[in-house]
Amino acid sequence: MGKVLAVAALVLAVVCAPLLVALMVAGAAGSAAGNASSVCGGAVPATGTWRPPFVQAYTLSPRGIGWRYHPVFKRMNFHGGQDMSSQPGPGPIVAVATGRVVRAGWDTTGYGNVVDLQHAGGIQTRYAHLATIDPAIAAGATVAVGQQLGVEGSTGASTGNHLHFEVIADGERVDPIGFMRSHGAPLDGRAVGPSGAVAAGPREAVPSDESNAPLPPPGQPRRNSLHNPPQPIPEDILRLYIEAGWKYGIPWQLLAGIGMEETAHGRITGVSSAGARGVMQFMPATWASFGVDGDGDRRADINNKADSIHSAANYLDHTGARTGADGVRRALLAYNHADWYVNDVLYYAEAYGSGRLPAASARCPALGDRETPMSAS
């Protein structure tokens, strides 16, 4: 009887194991997708013709959307937009799309001179810290895309000349970088004249026929993914994958695939035998070139989770992951020059819900969730 039960148990294990693994993968993907929705919401639809808010070239500050230490208020505050500076500055600030002026004037909560525009589809944009506001820009006025709103400045709770730019969709602030990219106006630092003509710049735009291309499917050979199923993603790590994906135009699932392959999303700690460090396992020499500040503390720490994940997105961006399916494979080969590694990462990415290029839009905390006074530096 004991032998019969043992054989029966063995048969059940063999038959059910694939099903259990499939359920585990589906659960991980469902958890990731569900958490992604609860962390930052769904996609924002395109609503028309858009352009960047600068005419001349500009640089993006590490101070993007998210919780940041405010240099004026001296405390953590929700930073509701993207800071950027014209090169050279201060420069003119223009409307990113046709709209109606909702507000134009002085704000007492930290924005200084600010202009709010209402666009089609429930979208608003905000332009803060302006040195001056154009006399024609008054509440109720209609503005055209590219029309000058004012001049970049440092009014309100600010520490230097820059534009604080926000996008608000149906009452919720969204990441301006991802939103503008999805609307055909990537904030890539290139000069864009009043007519909308794009000047040559250091970074090529994603080809239009690849703008919604799926991630490539996993192939063979595979190695680690054959015996290490995808693990659930901790909520703090998932948030960082989504934030970094938005900022650099990389599907968060691809970052999750790397995180799973390298350290099971931070569960494996310490320095590798090759000397790689952090959640995304950077070699110090690579970190010296691609390490970035991901949490707004003005330091790029190889062992910091936010810095590591944002730096991985930065590296993938620079190695071509935004240029389509072939670019994704080339970027992963640059990350680790092994075909099995590429296929492992793509297998995990697919398990976490696949993904498209660029990553789907993610909503962030609603206006009612912000602290007062509002962080706008």
Coordinates of C-alpha atoms in Angstrom, one line a residue:
M1 CA 0.0 0.0 0.0
G2 CA 2.8 2.4 0.9
K3 CA 4.5 1.7 -2.4
V4 CA 1.2 2.3 -4.3
L5 CA 0.7 5.7 -2.5
A6 CA 4.3 6.7 -3.2
V7 CA 4.0 5.9 -6.9
A8 CA 0.6 7.8 -7.0
A9 CA 2.2 10.8 -5.3
L10 CA 5.1 10.7 -7.8
V11 CA 2.7 10.6 -10.8
L12 CA 0.7 13.5 -9.4
A13 CA 3.9 15.5 -8.9
V14 CA 5.0 15.0 -12.4
V15 CA 1.6 15.8 -13.9
C16 CA 0.9 18.8 -11.7
A17 CA 4.3 20.4 -11.5
P18 CA 4.0 22.2 -14.9
L19 CA 0.5 23.5 -13.9
L20 CA 1.8 24.7 -10.6
V21 CA 4.7 26.5 -12.3
A22 CA 2.3 28.1 -14.8
L23 CA 0.1 29.2 -11.9
M24 CA 3.1 30.7 -10.1
V25 CA 4.1 32.6 -13.3
A26 CA 0.6 33.8 -13.9
G27 CA 0.3 34.9 -10.3
A28 CA 3.5 36.8 -10.5
A29 CA 2.4 38.5 -13.7
G30 CA -1.0 39.2 -12.3
S31 CA 0.5 40.6 -9.1
A32 CA 2.9 42.8 -11.1
A33 CA 0.1 44.0 -13.4
G34 CA -2.2 44.6 -10.5
N35 CA 0.4 46.5 -8.5
A36 CA 1.3 48.5 -11.5
S37 CA -2.3 49.6 -11.8
S38 CA -2.5 50.4 -8.1
V39 CA 0.8 52.2 -8.1
C40 CA 0.4 54.5 -11.1
G41 CA -2.8 53.7 -13.0
G42 CA -3.4 53.2 -16.7
A43 CA -2.5 54.6 -20.1
V44 CA -3.2 58.2 -21.3
P45 CA -4.6 58.4 -24.8
A46 CA -3.1 60.7 -27.4
T47 CA -5.2 63.9 -28.0
G48 CA -3.6 65.8 -30.8
T49 CA -0.4 67.7 -31.9
W50 CA 2.2 68.3 -29.2
R51 CA 5.7 69.7 -28.9
P52 CA 8.2 70.4 -26.1
P53 CA 7.9 73.6 -24.0
F54 CA 11.3 75.0 -25.1
V55 CA 12.3 76.4 -28.5
Q56 CA 16.1 76.0 -27.9
A57 CA 18.0 72.9 -26.7
Y58 CA 17.5 72.0 -23.0
T59 CA 18.6 69.6 -20.3
L60 CA 16.4 67.5 -18.0
S61 CA 17.0 67.6 -14.3
P62 CA 17.1 64.3 -12.2
R63 CA 14.2 65.9 -10.4
G64 CA 11.3 64.2 -12.1
I65 CA 7.9 63.2 -10.7
G66 CA 7.9 61.5 -7.4
W67 CA 8.8 62.0 -3.7
R68 CA 11.8 64.2 -3.4
Y69 CA 13.7 66.2 -0.7
H70 CA 12.7 69.8 -1.3
P71 CA 15.8 72.1 -1.2
V72 CA 13.7 75.1 -0.1
F73 CA 11.1 73.5 2.2
K74 CA 13.8 71.2 3.7
R75 CA 11.6 68.1 3.8
M76 CA 10.3 65.3 1.6
N77 CA 7.6 66.5 -0.7
F78 CA 5.8 65.1 -3.7
H79 CA 7.4 66.7 -6.8
G80 CA 4.6 66.7 -9.3
G81 CA 6.4 67.3 -12.6
Q82 CA 9.7 67.4 -14.5
D83 CA 12.3 70.1 -14.1
M84 CA 14.3 71.2 -17.1
S85 CA 16.6 74.1 -18.1
S86 CA 17.2 75.7 -21.5
Q87 CA 20.6 75.8 -23.0
P88 CA 21.6 78.7 -23.0
G89 CA 19.0 80.1 -20.6
P90 CA 16.8 81.7 -19.6
G91 CA 14.7 81.0 -22.7
P92 CA 11.2 81.4 -23.9
I93 CA 8.5 78.9 -22.7
V94 CA 5.9 77.9 -25.2
A95 CA 2.6 76.0 -25.1
V96 CA 3.0 72.3 -25.8
A97 CA -0.4 72.0 -27.4
T98 CA -3.3 74.2 -28.4
G99 CA -5.5 75.1 -25.4
R100 CA -7.2 77.6 -23.2
V101 CA -5.6 79.5 -20.3
V102 CA -7.0 78.4 -17.0
R103 CA -4.6 80.4 -14.8
A104 CA -1.9 82.9 -15.4
G105 CA -0.2 84.8 -12.5
W106 CA 1.4 84.5 -9.1
D107 CA 1.0 81.3 -7.0
T108 CA 1.6 81.4 -3.3
T109 CA 2.2 77.7 -2.7
G110 CA 5.7 77.6 -4.4
Y111 CA 5.1 77.8 -8.1
G112 CA 5.8 81.5 -8.4
N113 CA 4.7 82.9 -11.8
V114 CA 2.7 80.0 -13.3
V115 CA 0.5 79.3 -16.3
D116 CA -2.0 76.5 -16.5
L117 CA -3.5 75.4 -19.8
Q118 CA -6.5 73.2 -20.5
H119 CA -6.3 71.0 -23.6
A120 CA -8.7 68.5 -25.2
G121 CA -9.3 65.2 -23.7
G122 CA -9.2 66.3 -20.0
I123 CA -5.5 67.2 -20.2
Q124 CA -3.9 70.2 -18.4
T125 CA -0.3 71.4 -18.5
R126 CA 1.4 73.6 -16.0
Y127 CA 4.5 75.9 -16.5
A128 CA 6.0 77.2 -13.2
H129 CA 8.7 79.5 -11.9
L130 CA 8.4 81.8 -14.9
A131 CA 10.4 85.0 -14.8
T132 CA 7.7 86.8 -16.7
I133 CA 4.3 85.9 -18.3
D134 CA 3.5 87.2 -21.7
P135 CA 0.8 90.0 -21.5
A136 CA -1.4 88.1 -24.0
I137 CA -1.6 85.1 -21.6
A138 CA -4.6 85.7 -19.4
A139 CA -7.4 83.5 -18.0
G140 CA -9.8 82.5 -20.8
A141 CA -7.5 83.3 -23.7
T142 CA -6.9 80.7 -26.4
V143 CA -3.3 79.8 -27.2
A144 CA -1.8 77.9 -30.1
V145 CA 0.7 75.1 -29.9
G146 CA 4.2 76.8 -29.8
Q147 CA 2.8 80.2 -28.7
Q148 CA 5.1 81.9 -26.1
L149 CA 3.7 81.9 -22.6
G150 CA 6.6 83.6 -20.8
V151 CA 10.3 83.3 -20.0
E152 CA 12.0 80.7 -17.9
G153 CA 12.9 81.9 -14.4
S154 CA 13.3 81.1 -10.8
T155 CA 10.3 82.7 -9.1
G156 CA 8.6 81.0 -6.1
A157 CA 10.2 78.1 -4.2
S158 CA 13.1 77.7 -6.6
T159 CA 16.9 77.6 -6.4
G160 CA 17.8 78.5 -9.9
N161 CA 16.5 79.2 -13.5
H162 CA 14.5 76.3 -14.8
L163 CA 11.0 75.3 -15.9
H164 CA 8.9 73.1 -13.7
F165 CA 6.5 71.3 -16.2
E166 CA 3.5 69.3 -15.2
V167 CA 0.9 67.2 -17.1
I168 CA -2.4 66.6 -15.4
A169 CA -4.8 64.0 -16.9
D170 CA -8.3 63.8 -15.6
G171 CA -7.2 65.5 -12.3
E172 CA -4.1 63.3 -11.8
R173 CA -0.5 64.3 -12.4
V174 CA 1.3 61.9 -14.8
D175 CA 5.0 61.7 -15.7
P176 CA 5.6 64.4 -18.3
I177 CA 8.4 62.4 -20.0
G178 CA 6.3 59.3 -20.7
F179 CA 3.2 61.4 -21.6
M180 CA 5.1 63.6 -24.1
R181 CA 6.8 60.6 -25.6
S182 CA 3.5 58.9 -26.1
H183 CA 2.1 62.0 -27.8
G184 CA 4.9 62.2 -30.3
A185 CA 6.9 65.0 -28.6
P186 CA 9.7 63.3 -26.6
L187 CA 11.5 65.5 -24.1
D188 CA 14.9 64.5 -25.5
G189 CA 16.7 67.9 -25.2
R190 CA 16.7 68.8 -28.8
A191 CA 15.8 72.3 -30.0
V192 CA 12.3 72.5 -31.6
G193 CA 11.6 75.7 -33.5
P194 CA 8.3 77.6 -33.3
S195 CA 7.2 75.8 -36.5
G196 CA 7.7 72.4 -34.8
A197 CA 10.8 71.5 -36.8
V198 CA 13.2 69.4 -34.8
A199 CA 16.9 70.4 -34.8
A200 CA 19.6 67.8 -34.9
G201 CA 20.3 66.4 -31.4
P202 CA 22.4 63.9 -29.6
R203 CA 19.7 61.3 -29.4
E204 CA 17.7 59.8 -32.2
A205 CA 13.9 59.6 -31.9
V206 CA 12.3 56.2 -31.8
P207 CA 11.3 55.3 -35.4
S208 CA 7.6 55.8 -35.9
D209 CA 7.0 52.2 -37.1
E210 CA 8.5 50.9 -33.8
S211 CA 6.7 53.3 -31.5
N212 CA 4.4 50.6 -30.3
A213 CA 6.5 47.5 -31.1
P214 CA 6.2 44.5 -28.8
L215 CA 9.2 43.2 -26.9
P216 CA 10.8 40.3 -28.8
P217 CA 9.8 36.9 -27.6
P218 CA 12.2 34.7 -25.7
G219 CA 14.1 32.1 -27.7
Q220 CA 16.7 29.5 -27.1
P221 CA 19.0 28.8 -25.4
R222 CA 17.9 29.6 -21.9
R223 CA 19.6 28.8 -18.6
N224 CA 18.5 30.2 -15.3
S225 CA 14.9 30.6 -16.3
L226 CA 14.6 26.9 -16.9
H227 CA 14.8 26.2 -13.1
N228 CA 14.1 29.6 -11.5
P229 CA 10.5 30.6 -12.0
P230 CA 9.6 34.3 -11.9
Q231 CA 9.2 35.6 -8.4
P232 CA 6.6 38.2 -7.2
I233 CA 8.0 41.7 -7.4
P234 CA 8.1 43.6 -4.1
E235 CA 6.0 46.8 -4.3
D236 CA 8.8 49.2 -3.7
I237 CA 10.9 47.5 -6.5
L238 CA 7.9 47.5 -8.9
R239 CA 7.3 51.2 -8.3
L240 CA 11.0 51.8 -9.2
Y241 CA 10.7 49.7 -12.4
I242 CA 7.7 51.7 -13.5
E243 CA 9.2 55.1 -12.6
A244 CA 12.5 54.3 -14.4
G245 CA 10.7 52.8 -17.4
W246 CA 8.7 56.0 -17.8
K247 CA 11.7 58.2 -17.5
Y248 CA 13.8 56.4 -20.0
G249 CA 11.2 55.0 -22.4
I250 CA 11.9 51.4 -21.4
P251 CA 9.1 48.9 -20.8
W252 CA 9.1 48.2 -17.0
Q253 CA 8.7 44.5 -17.7
L254 CA 12.2 44.5 -19.4
L255 CA 13.7 46.0 -16.2
A256 CA 11.8 43.5 -14.2
G257 CA 13.2 40.7 -16.4
I258 CA 16.8 41.9 -15.6
G259 CA 16.0 42.4 -12.0
M260 CA 14.7 38.8 -11.7
E261 CA 17.6 37.4 -13.7
E262 CA 20.3 39.2 -11.7
T263 CA 19.1 39.2 -8.0
A264 CA 15.4 38.1 -8.0
H265 CA 14.4 41.7 -7.4
G266 CA 16.9 42.3 -4.6
R267 CA 16.4 39.0 -2.8
I268 CA 20.0 38.0 -3.7
T269 CA 22.4 40.5 -2.0
G270 CA 26.1 41.1 -1.9
V271 CA 28.8 41.3 -4.5
S272 CA 29.0 38.8 -7.3
S273 CA 32.1 36.7 -8.0
A274 CA 32.8 39.0 -10.9
G275 CA 32.5 42.1 -8.7
A276 CA 29.0 43.3 -9.8
R277 CA 26.9 45.1 -7.3
G278 CA 23.4 46.2 -6.5
V279 CA 19.9 45.1 -7.5
M280 CA 20.7 45.3 -11.2
Q281 CA 24.3 44.0 -10.8
F282 CA 26.5 46.8 -12.2
M283 CA 30.2 46.5 -12.6
P284 CA 31.9 49.5 -11.1
A285 CA 33.5 50.5 -14.4
T286 CA 30.1 50.5 -16.2
W287 CA 28.6 52.3 -13.3
A288 CA 31.1 55.1 -13.7
S289 CA 29.7 55.8 -17.1
F290 CA 26.0 55.1 -16.7
G291 CA 25.2 55.4 -13.0
V292 CA 22.5 58.0 -12.3
D293 CA 20.7 59.4 -9.2
G294 CA 17.3 57.7 -9.1
D295 CA 15.9 59.0 -5.8
G296 CA 16.8 62.7 -6.0
D297 CA 19.5 62.7 -3.3
R298 CA 22.0 64.0 -5.8
R299 CA 24.2 60.9 -5.4
A300 CA 24.6 57.9 -7.7
D301 CA 25.1 55.0 -5.3
I302 CA 25.7 51.6 -6.9
N303 CA 24.1 49.8 -3.9
N304 CA 21.0 52.1 -3.8
K305 CA 17.9 50.3 -5.2
A306 CA 16.5 53.4 -7.0
D307 CA 19.8 54.4 -8.4
S308 CA 20.5 50.9 -9.6
I309 CA 17.2 50.5 -11.4
H310 CA 17.2 54.0 -13.0
S311 CA 20.8 53.4 -14.1
A312 CA 19.8 50.1 -15.8
A313 CA 17.1 52.0 -17.7
N314 CA 19.6 54.6 -18.6
Y315 CA 22.1 52.0 -19.8
L316 CA 19.4 50.2 -21.9
D317 CA 18.4 53.5 -23.4
H318 CA 22.0 54.4 -24.4
T319 CA 22.6 50.9 -25.9
G320 CA 19.6 51.0 -28.2
A321 CA 16.7 49.3 -26.4
R322 CA 14.2 52.0 -27.6
T323 CA 14.9 51.4 -31.3
G324 CA 12.8 48.3 -31.7
A325 CA 13.0 44.5 -31.1
D326 CA 16.5 44.1 -32.5
G327 CA 17.6 47.0 -30.4
V328 CA 16.3 45.3 -27.3
R329 CA 18.3 42.2 -28.0
R330 CA 21.4 44.2 -28.7
A331 CA 21.0 46.2 -25.5
L332 CA 20.6 43.0 -23.5
L333 CA 23.7 41.5 -25.1
A334 CA 25.6 44.6 -24.1
Y335 CA 24.3 44.2 -20.5
N336 CA 25.6 40.6 -20.5
H337 CA 27.1 39.1 -23.6
A338 CA 25.4 35.7 -23.6
D339 CA 22.4 34.5 -25.7
W340 CA 21.0 32.5 -22.8
Y341 CA 21.0 35.7 -20.7
V342 CA 19.0 37.6 -23.3
N343 CA 16.5 34.8 -23.6
D344 CA 16.2 34.5 -19.8
V345 CA 15.5 38.2 -19.4
L346 CA 12.9 38.1 -22.2
Y347 CA 11.3 35.0 -20.7
Y348 CA 10.9 36.8 -17.4
A349 CA 9.7 40.0 -19.0
E350 CA 7.0 38.1 -20.9
A351 CA 6.0 36.3 -17.7
Y352 CA 5.5 39.7 -16.0
G353 CA 3.0 40.8 -18.7
S354 CA 5.2 41.4 -21.8
G355 CA 5.3 45.1 -22.7
R356 CA 5.5 47.4 -25.6
L357 CA 8.0 50.0 -26.8
P358 CA 7.7 52.6 -25.4
A359 CA 6.3 51.5 -22.0
A360 CA 2.6 52.1 -21.3
S361 CA 1.7 55.3 -19.5
A362 CA 1.5 55.3 -15.7
R363 CA -0.6 57.6 -13.6
C364 CA 0.9 59.0 -10.4
P365 CA -0.6 60.5 -7.2
A366 CA -3.6 62.7 -7.7
L367 CA -3.7 66.4 -7.0
G368 CA -5.5 65.8 -3.8
D369 CA -2.6 63.7 -2.5
R370 CA -0.1 66.4 -2.7
E371 CA 1.4 68.2 0.2
T372 CA 1.0 71.9 0.8
P373 CA 2.9 74.0 -0.1
M374 CA 3.4 72.2 -3.3
S375 CA 7.0 71.1 -4.3
A376 CA 7.7 73.0 -7.4
S377 CA 11.5 73.6 -7.4

